[in-house]
Amino acid sequence: MNNENKPVKPWGGVFTESTDSRMEAFSESISFDKRMFEQDVRGSIAHARMLADVGLLTRDEFEAIERELLEIKDRIARGEFEFSRSLEDIHMHVEKALIDKLGDVGRKLHTARSRNDQVSLDFRLWIRDAIDKLDALLTDLQKSFVGRCDGDFDVVVPAYTHARRAQPVLAPHVWLAFVEKFQRDRERLADCRKRVNSLNLGTAACAGTSLPIDRTKVAEYLGFDSIVANSVDASSDRDFAVEFAFDMAQIALHLSVWAEDWIWQSTVEFDFLKLPQSFCTGSSIMPQKVNPDALELIRGKTARVVGNLQSLLMLTKGIPLAYDRDLQEDKEPIFDSFETVAASLAIAAPLVAGAELKRESISARLDEGYLDATSLMEYLIRKGVPQRAAHGVVGRLVRQGIESGKALAQFPIETLKEACELVDESVYDYLGALNAVNALKSYGSSAPEQVRFQIDSWKKKLGL
Ligand code: ARG
């Protein structure tokens, strides 16, 4: 028996007891799935339009349903819609509001459809929109990096391996390394979008329906590229969400690597970068502090995005076919990852554009750390010395340099000749970080003409 003052549940008949309020509180998803209201209404209108196409609704009934659904959507958007946790989710809220207005006509909307259908449809539509938003944010960040490249073209910086000075590169070469990573993130999202953009609706609870529905039409109305071919699969599938959670985790990881790099490079110890103060905060006790909080938060928030991926992996492990209520737990991690990653990207773009390279302090120490050692080794290889032998020669010279406090370029020609008789005066064209960069040649290297080519092609790709 249902309580008089409680909204009637759509499962009515078989129950003789009303739902315990503790169960309602435990079971509700409206508090978080209400954000899919626009997608829910969009999906219902497409479904109703198809029902009219195949004669399960009259045109007049469809038009009344469409009009009321749009009105409900506007009411929710304006904040004038009353939510109640006794109506579990967004699907029940929208349908109940429709029935309140249209009576029996409203009761026809759910023909040949289940909430298992609806929840997956709404989630697919929501993720599809989210992917498009992330793509735009990633593009903005790529533009910030590429936008720096011309201005920073003449700056040579150390590239590091094992956090030790390795080889010299042009600063834009590093910027474009991030651009490439974010491009792969965009490609991954685009690939995920193909699987998200497959219509599940029309599989009813799990077996399909005996009613004459037309899924092709619904796919067309909602802009889906394909139709899920198996109703049991459609009802149980959340791969698309797991995949999206991974794609977002990978974006967060890339952002975290960048944040870590820039945190260290903007320290007094490095003194390579000045972060825009508008994206830093101070200390309440130490007046000198300008802290890189934006970068630290981006790095820190990566933890929850990775955690959300972990949640989805565990959630979808070993639940029996087809839909199980466990799957209600899929949304909060996805919503949280999206909000976190979108907010991080939105902060990263202006931060990248607003930072300044500290050219003087970078160049003052550029010839420390033997960044040109590989350049000298390759010079010897070009002179005919086998690589392993050349490596040994340069290694001994570096040891001598460390002992005498000299850079390789500061050695007189006699010392260099003593180390290897094939050396001549031209060796100095390859010593020093600047010369070492200019000597680079291979495709994808930091050779200035390679970097120029890459900058120009990125500008073209990004419409800059
Ligand atoms: N609130 C549910 C969810 O988010 C909707 C689907 C419920 N289906 C069901 N058969 N109980 O997953």
Coordinates of C-alpha atoms and ligand atoms in Angstrom, one line a residue:
M1 CA 0.0 0.0 0.0
N2 CA 1.4 3.4 -0.9
N3 CA 1.4 6.3 1.5
E4 CA -1.2 8.8 0.5
N5 CA 1.2 11.8 0.6
K6 CA 4.0 10.1 -1.2
P7 CA 4.5 10.1 -5.0
V8 CA 3.5 6.8 -6.5
K9 CA 6.4 4.6 -7.6
P10 CA 6.3 3.4 -11.2
W11 CA 6.6 -0.2 -10.1
G12 CA 3.2 0.0 -8.3
G13 CA 1.3 -3.3 -8.6
V14 CA 3.4 -6.0 -7.1
F15 CA 4.3 -4.1 -4.0
T16 CA 2.1 -4.2 -0.9
E17 CA 4.5 -2.1 1.2
S18 CA 5.7 1.4 0.6
T19 CA 9.5 2.1 0.4
D20 CA 11.2 2.7 3.8
S21 CA 12.5 6.3 3.9
R22 CA 15.9 5.0 4.8
M23 CA 15.9 2.9 1.6
E24 CA 14.8 5.9 -0.4
A25 CA 17.7 7.9 1.0
F26 CA 20.2 5.1 0.4
S27 CA 18.9 4.3 -3.1
E28 CA 18.4 7.8 -4.6
S29 CA 20.6 9.0 -7.5
I30 CA 18.7 12.2 -8.2
S31 CA 21.2 14.2 -6.1
F32 CA 23.8 13.6 -8.8
D33 CA 22.0 12.4 -11.9
K34 CA 19.9 15.5 -12.1
R35 CA 22.7 17.1 -14.0
M36 CA 21.7 14.9 -16.9
F37 CA 18.3 16.5 -17.2
E38 CA 19.0 18.1 -20.6
Q39 CA 20.1 14.7 -22.0
D40 CA 17.1 12.9 -20.4
V41 CA 14.7 15.3 -22.1
R42 CA 16.6 15.2 -25.4
G43 CA 16.5 11.3 -25.3
S44 CA 12.8 11.2 -24.4
I45 CA 11.8 13.6 -27.2
A46 CA 13.7 11.5 -29.7
H47 CA 12.1 8.3 -28.4
A48 CA 8.6 9.9 -28.5
R49 CA 9.2 11.2 -32.0
M50 CA 10.0 7.6 -33.1
L51 CA 7.0 6.2 -31.3
A52 CA 4.9 8.6 -33.4
D53 CA 6.7 7.6 -36.6
V54 CA 5.8 4.0 -36.0
G55 CA 2.2 4.7 -34.9
L56 CA 2.6 4.0 -31.2
L57 CA 1.7 7.6 -30.5
T58 CA -0.4 10.0 -32.5
R59 CA 1.2 13.2 -33.9
D60 CA -0.9 15.2 -31.5
E61 CA 0.3 13.1 -28.5
F62 CA 3.9 13.5 -29.6
E63 CA 3.5 17.2 -29.9
A64 CA 2.0 17.5 -26.5
I65 CA 4.8 15.4 -25.0
E66 CA 7.5 17.3 -26.7
R67 CA 6.0 20.7 -25.6
E68 CA 5.7 19.5 -22.0
L69 CA 9.2 18.0 -21.9
L70 CA 10.7 21.2 -23.2
E71 CA 8.8 23.1 -20.5
I72 CA 10.0 20.7 -17.8
K73 CA 13.6 21.2 -19.1
D74 CA 13.2 24.9 -18.8
R75 CA 11.8 24.7 -15.4
I76 CA 14.8 22.6 -14.2
A77 CA 17.2 25.0 -15.9
R78 CA 15.6 27.9 -14.1
G79 CA 15.8 26.2 -10.8
E80 CA 12.0 26.1 -10.4
F81 CA 11.6 22.3 -10.4
E82 CA 11.1 20.5 -7.2
F83 CA 13.2 17.4 -6.7
S84 CA 12.3 14.7 -4.2
R85 CA 14.4 11.7 -3.3
S86 CA 11.3 9.5 -3.2
L87 CA 11.5 9.7 -6.9
E88 CA 14.8 7.9 -7.3
D89 CA 16.4 9.5 -10.4
I90 CA 16.1 12.0 -13.1
H91 CA 14.2 9.7 -15.4
M92 CA 11.4 9.2 -12.8
H93 CA 11.3 12.9 -12.1
V94 CA 10.9 14.0 -15.7
E95 CA 8.3 11.3 -16.4
K96 CA 6.3 12.0 -13.3
A97 CA 6.2 15.7 -14.1
L98 CA 5.0 14.8 -17.6
I99 CA 2.3 12.6 -16.3
D100 CA 1.2 15.3 -13.8
K101 CA 0.6 17.5 -16.8
L102 CA -0.6 15.1 -19.5
G103 CA -2.2 12.2 -17.6
D104 CA -2.6 9.1 -19.9
V105 CA -0.7 10.7 -22.8
G106 CA 2.3 11.1 -20.5
R107 CA 1.9 7.5 -19.4
K108 CA 2.6 6.4 -23.0
L109 CA 6.1 7.9 -23.1
H110 CA 7.7 4.9 -21.5
T111 CA 6.5 2.5 -24.2
A112 CA 9.2 0.1 -25.3
R113 CA 11.7 1.6 -22.9
S114 CA 13.2 0.9 -19.5
R115 CA 15.2 3.0 -17.1
N116 CA 18.1 0.7 -17.8
D117 CA 17.8 2.0 -21.4
Q118 CA 17.4 5.6 -20.3
V119 CA 20.3 5.7 -17.8
S120 CA 22.7 4.4 -20.3
L121 CA 21.4 6.7 -23.1
D122 CA 21.6 9.8 -20.9
F123 CA 25.1 8.9 -19.8
R124 CA 26.2 8.4 -23.4
L125 CA 24.8 11.7 -24.4
W126 CA 26.3 13.4 -21.3
I127 CA 29.8 11.9 -21.9
R128 CA 29.6 12.8 -25.6
D129 CA 29.0 16.4 -24.6
A130 CA 31.8 16.2 -22.0
I131 CA 34.3 14.8 -24.6
D132 CA 33.5 17.8 -26.9
K133 CA 34.1 20.2 -24.0
L134 CA 37.4 18.5 -23.0
D135 CA 38.6 18.6 -26.6
A136 CA 38.0 22.4 -26.7
L137 CA 39.9 22.9 -23.4
L138 CA 42.8 20.7 -24.6
T139 CA 43.0 22.7 -27.8
D140 CA 43.1 25.9 -25.8
L141 CA 46.0 24.6 -23.7
Q142 CA 47.8 23.4 -26.9
K143 CA 47.4 27.0 -28.3
S144 CA 48.9 28.4 -25.1
F145 CA 52.0 26.3 -25.6
V146 CA 52.3 26.9 -29.3
G147 CA 51.6 30.6 -28.7
R148 CA 54.8 30.8 -26.6
C149 CA 57.1 29.1 -29.2
D150 CA 58.0 32.1 -31.5
G151 CA 58.9 34.3 -28.5
D152 CA 60.9 31.6 -26.8
F153 CA 62.6 30.4 -30.0
D154 CA 66.1 31.7 -29.1
V155 CA 66.1 30.2 -25.6
V156 CA 68.2 27.1 -25.2
V157 CA 67.5 25.0 -22.1
P158 CA 68.8 21.8 -20.6
A159 CA 66.7 18.7 -21.3
Y160 CA 66.8 16.3 -18.3
T161 CA 66.9 12.6 -17.9
H162 CA 66.9 11.1 -14.4
A163 CA 66.6 14.8 -13.3
R164 CA 70.2 15.3 -14.4
R165 CA 71.3 17.7 -17.2
A166 CA 71.2 15.6 -20.4
Q167 CA 71.3 17.5 -23.7
P168 CA 70.5 21.1 -24.7
V169 CA 67.2 21.8 -26.5
L170 CA 65.3 24.8 -27.7
A171 CA 62.6 25.9 -25.2
P172 CA 59.9 25.5 -27.8
H173 CA 60.9 21.9 -28.3
V174 CA 59.8 21.3 -24.7
W175 CA 56.6 23.2 -25.2
L176 CA 55.8 21.1 -28.2
A177 CA 56.5 17.9 -26.2
F178 CA 53.5 18.8 -24.1
V179 CA 51.5 19.7 -27.2
E180 CA 52.1 16.2 -28.6
K181 CA 50.9 14.6 -25.3
F182 CA 47.7 16.6 -25.3
Q183 CA 47.2 15.8 -28.9
R184 CA 47.3 12.1 -28.1
D185 CA 44.8 12.8 -25.3
R186 CA 42.5 14.4 -27.9
E187 CA 42.9 11.5 -30.2
R188 CA 42.1 9.1 -27.4
L189 CA 38.9 11.0 -26.6
A190 CA 37.9 11.1 -30.2
D191 CA 38.4 7.3 -30.4
C192 CA 36.4 6.8 -27.2
R193 CA 33.7 9.0 -28.6
K194 CA 33.1 6.4 -31.4
R195 CA 32.1 3.8 -28.8
V196 CA 30.1 6.3 -26.7
N197 CA 28.3 7.4 -29.8
S198 CA 26.5 4.2 -30.4
L199 CA 22.8 4.1 -29.6
N200 CA 21.7 1.7 -26.9
L201 CA 18.1 2.9 -26.6
G202 CA 15.4 0.4 -27.8
T203 CA 16.8 -2.6 -26.0
A204 CA 14.2 -2.2 -23.3
A205 CA 15.3 -3.9 -20.0
C206 CA 17.6 -6.4 -21.7
A207 CA 15.9 -8.5 -24.3
G208 CA 14.4 -5.9 -26.7
T209 CA 10.7 -5.4 -27.3
S210 CA 7.8 -7.0 -29.2
L211 CA 6.6 -3.5 -30.2
P212 CA 7.4 -2.2 -33.7
I213 CA 10.1 0.4 -32.7
D214 CA 12.6 1.9 -35.2
R215 CA 16.0 2.3 -33.6
T216 CA 17.5 3.7 -36.7
K217 CA 15.3 6.7 -36.5
V218 CA 16.2 7.4 -32.8
A219 CA 19.9 7.1 -33.7
E220 CA 19.4 9.6 -36.5
Y221 CA 17.4 12.1 -34.2
L222 CA 20.1 11.9 -31.5
G223 CA 23.1 12.0 -33.9
F224 CA 24.4 8.6 -33.1
D225 CA 26.8 7.0 -35.6
S226 CA 25.9 3.4 -34.9
I227 CA 23.4 1.2 -33.0
V228 CA 24.4 -1.3 -30.3
A229 CA 23.7 -4.6 -31.9
N230 CA 22.9 -6.8 -28.8
S231 CA 20.3 -5.8 -26.2
V232 CA 22.0 -7.7 -23.4
D233 CA 25.2 -6.1 -24.2
A234 CA 23.6 -2.6 -24.4
S235 CA 21.9 -3.0 -21.0
S236 CA 25.2 -4.1 -19.2
D237 CA 27.9 -2.2 -21.1
R238 CA 29.8 0.5 -19.3
D239 CA 33.1 0.1 -21.2
F240 CA 32.5 3.5 -22.7
A241 CA 32.5 5.1 -19.2
V242 CA 35.6 3.1 -18.0
E243 CA 37.4 4.2 -21.2
F244 CA 36.4 7.8 -20.7
A245 CA 37.6 7.6 -17.1
F246 CA 41.0 6.3 -18.3
D247 CA 41.2 9.1 -21.0
M248 CA 40.6 11.7 -18.3
A249 CA 43.2 10.0 -16.0
Q250 CA 45.8 10.2 -18.7
I251 CA 45.1 13.9 -19.2
A252 CA 45.5 14.5 -15.5
L253 CA 48.7 12.5 -15.5
H254 CA 50.1 14.7 -18.4
L255 CA 49.0 17.8 -16.5
S256 CA 50.7 16.5 -13.4
V257 CA 54.0 15.9 -15.1
W258 CA 53.9 19.4 -16.5
A259 CA 53.0 20.9 -13.1
E260 CA 55.8 19.0 -11.4
D261 CA 58.3 20.3 -14.1
W262 CA 57.2 23.9 -13.7
I263 CA 57.1 23.8 -9.9
W264 CA 60.8 22.9 -9.8
Q265 CA 61.8 25.2 -12.6
S266 CA 60.2 28.2 -10.9
T267 CA 62.1 27.6 -7.6
V268 CA 65.0 29.9 -6.5
E269 CA 67.3 26.9 -7.0
F270 CA 66.4 26.5 -10.7
D271 CA 65.3 30.1 -11.5
F272 CA 64.2 29.2 -15.0
L273 CA 60.6 30.4 -14.9
K274 CA 58.5 33.2 -13.5
L275 CA 54.9 32.1 -12.9
P276 CA 52.2 34.7 -13.3
Q277 CA 51.4 36.0 -9.8
S278 CA 47.7 36.0 -10.7
F279 CA 47.9 32.2 -10.5
C280 CA 50.0 32.0 -7.3
T281 CA 49.1 32.5 -3.7
G282 CA 51.1 33.8 -0.7
S283 CA 51.8 32.7 2.8
S284 CA 50.0 34.0 5.9
I285 CA 53.3 34.0 7.9
M286 CA 56.2 34.2 5.5
P287 CA 55.9 37.5 3.6
Q288 CA 58.4 36.6 0.8
K289 CA 56.4 33.5 -0.4
V290 CA 54.8 33.3 -3.9
N291 CA 53.6 29.8 -4.0
P292 CA 52.8 27.7 -7.1
D293 CA 49.4 26.6 -5.7
A294 CA 47.7 26.2 -9.0
L295 CA 50.4 23.8 -10.2
E296 CA 50.3 21.9 -6.9
L297 CA 46.5 21.6 -7.0
I298 CA 46.7 20.3 -10.5
R299 CA 49.2 17.7 -9.4
G300 CA 47.2 16.9 -6.3
K301 CA 43.9 16.6 -8.0
T302 CA 45.3 14.0 -10.3
A303 CA 45.0 11.6 -7.4
R304 CA 41.2 11.7 -7.3
V305 CA 41.0 11.4 -11.1
V306 CA 43.2 8.2 -11.0
G307 CA 41.1 7.0 -8.0
N308 CA 37.9 7.5 -10.0
L309 CA 39.3 5.3 -12.8
Q310 CA 40.1 2.7 -10.2
S311 CA 36.5 2.9 -8.8
L312 CA 35.1 2.2 -12.2
L313 CA 37.4 -0.7 -12.9
M314 CA 36.4 -2.3 -9.6
L315 CA 32.7 -1.4 -10.0
T316 CA 32.4 -3.2 -13.4
K317 CA 34.4 -6.2 -12.3
G318 CA 32.3 -9.4 -12.1
I319 CA 28.8 -8.1 -12.1
P320 CA 26.4 -10.5 -13.8
L321 CA 24.8 -9.7 -17.1
A322 CA 22.8 -7.5 -17.8
Y323 CA 21.9 -4.3 -15.9
D324 CA 22.6 -4.4 -12.1
R325 CA 21.9 -1.6 -9.7
D326 CA 25.7 -1.4 -8.9
L327 CA 25.9 0.5 -12.2
Q328 CA 24.3 3.5 -10.5
E329 CA 27.7 4.0 -8.9
D330 CA 29.2 4.8 -12.3
K331 CA 28.2 8.4 -12.5
E332 CA 29.8 10.2 -9.6
P333 CA 33.4 9.2 -10.5
I334 CA 32.9 10.3 -14.1
F335 CA 31.3 13.6 -13.1
D336 CA 34.0 14.3 -10.6
S337 CA 36.8 13.4 -13.0
F338 CA 35.3 15.6 -15.7
E339 CA 34.9 18.6 -13.4
T340 CA 38.4 18.2 -12.0
V341 CA 40.1 17.7 -15.3
A342 CA 38.1 20.5 -17.0
A343 CA 38.9 22.9 -14.2
S344 CA 42.6 22.0 -14.3
L345 CA 42.8 22.5 -18.0
A346 CA 41.0 25.8 -17.7
I347 CA 43.7 27.0 -15.2
A348 CA 46.6 25.6 -17.1
A349 CA 46.0 27.5 -20.4
P350 CA 46.3 31.0 -19.0
L351 CA 49.1 29.9 -16.7
V352 CA 51.2 28.6 -19.6
A353 CA 50.5 31.8 -21.6
G354 CA 51.4 34.1 -18.7
A355 CA 54.7 32.5 -17.5
E356 CA 58.0 34.1 -18.4
L357 CA 61.3 32.3 -19.1
K358 CA 64.2 33.8 -17.1
R359 CA 66.6 34.0 -20.0
E360 CA 69.6 35.5 -18.2
S361 CA 69.6 33.0 -15.4
I362 CA 69.1 30.1 -17.8
S363 CA 71.9 31.1 -20.1
A364 CA 74.3 32.0 -17.2
R365 CA 74.4 28.4 -16.2
L366 CA 73.8 26.7 -19.5
D367 CA 77.4 25.6 -19.9
E368 CA 77.3 23.8 -16.6
G369 CA 76.6 20.1 -16.6
Y370 CA 78.4 19.1 -19.8
L371 CA 75.3 19.3 -22.0
D372 CA 77.6 19.2 -25.0
A373 CA 79.3 15.8 -24.1
T374 CA 77.1 13.9 -26.6
S375 CA 77.8 16.5 -29.3
L376 CA 81.6 15.9 -28.8
M377 CA 81.1 12.2 -28.9
E378 CA 79.2 12.4 -32.2
Y379 CA 81.9 14.7 -33.6
L380 CA 84.4 11.9 -32.8
I381 CA 82.1 9.3 -34.4
R382 CA 81.9 11.4 -37.6
K383 CA 85.7 11.4 -37.5
G384 CA 85.7 7.6 -37.6
V385 CA 86.0 6.7 -33.9
P386 CA 83.8 3.8 -32.9
Q387 CA 81.0 4.9 -30.6
R388 CA 82.1 2.9 -27.6
A389 CA 85.6 4.3 -27.9
A390 CA 84.3 7.9 -28.4
H391 CA 82.1 7.5 -25.4
G392 CA 85.2 6.6 -23.3
V393 CA 87.3 9.5 -24.7
V394 CA 84.6 12.1 -23.8
G395 CA 83.9 10.5 -20.4
R396 CA 87.6 10.9 -19.5
L397 CA 87.5 14.5 -20.7
V398 CA 84.4 15.2 -18.6
R399 CA 86.2 13.8 -15.6
Q400 CA 89.2 16.0 -16.3
G401 CA 86.8 19.0 -16.7
I402 CA 85.1 18.3 -13.4
E403 CA 88.5 18.0 -11.7
S404 CA 89.8 21.2 -13.2
G405 CA 86.5 23.2 -13.1
K406 CA 86.4 23.6 -16.9
A407 CA 83.7 23.2 -19.5
L408 CA 84.7 21.1 -22.6
A409 CA 84.8 24.3 -24.8
Q410 CA 87.4 25.7 -22.4
F411 CA 90.0 23.0 -23.1
P412 CA 92.9 24.1 -25.3
I413 CA 93.1 22.2 -28.6
E414 CA 96.3 20.3 -27.3
T415 CA 94.3 18.7 -24.5
L416 CA 91.6 17.6 -26.8
K417 CA 94.1 16.3 -29.3
E418 CA 95.8 14.4 -26.5
A419 CA 92.5 12.7 -25.8
C420 CA 92.0 11.8 -29.4
E421 CA 94.4 12.6 -32.3
L422 CA 91.6 12.9 -34.9
V423 CA 90.4 16.2 -33.3
D424 CA 91.0 19.4 -35.1
E425 CA 90.0 23.1 -34.6
S426 CA 86.6 22.5 -36.1
V427 CA 85.7 20.7 -32.8
Y428 CA 84.9 24.1 -31.2
D429 CA 81.9 24.4 -33.6
Y430 CA 80.3 21.6 -31.7
L431 CA 81.1 22.5 -28.1
G432 CA 79.0 24.6 -25.9
A433 CA 75.2 24.1 -25.5
L434 CA 74.3 26.5 -28.3
N435 CA 76.6 24.8 -30.8
A436 CA 75.4 21.4 -29.7
V437 CA 71.8 22.4 -30.4
N438 CA 72.7 23.8 -33.8
A439 CA 74.5 20.5 -34.7
L440 CA 71.4 18.4 -34.2
K441 CA 69.9 17.1 -37.5
S442 CA 67.5 14.2 -37.1
Y443 CA 63.8 14.3 -37.7
G444 CA 62.0 15.1 -34.5
S445 CA 65.1 16.5 -32.8
S446 CA 65.6 19.9 -31.4
A447 CA 67.5 21.1 -34.5
P448 CA 66.3 24.7 -35.0
E449 CA 65.0 23.9 -38.5
Q450 CA 63.1 20.9 -37.2
V451 CA 61.6 22.9 -34.4
R452 CA 60.6 25.7 -36.8
F453 CA 59.0 23.1 -39.0
Q454 CA 57.0 21.6 -36.1
I455 CA 55.9 25.0 -34.8
D456 CA 54.6 26.0 -38.2
S457 CA 52.8 22.8 -38.7
W458 CA 51.2 23.0 -35.2
K459 CA 50.2 26.6 -35.9
K460 CA 48.5 25.4 -39.1
K461 CA 46.8 22.5 -37.3
L462 CA 45.5 24.7 -34.5
G463 CA 44.5 27.6 -36.9
L464 CA 46.9 30.0 -35.3
Ligands
ARG1 N1 18.9 5.2 -11.0 C1 19.3 4.1 -11.8 C2 20.8 4.2 -12.2 O1 21.4 5.3 -12.0 C3 18.5 4.1 -13.0 C4 18.2 2.7 -13.5 C5 17.4 1.9 -12.6 N2 17.0 0.7 -13.1 C6 16.5 -0.2 -12.3 N3 16.1 -1.3 -12.9 N4 16.4 -0.1 -11.0 O2 21.4 3.3 -12.6

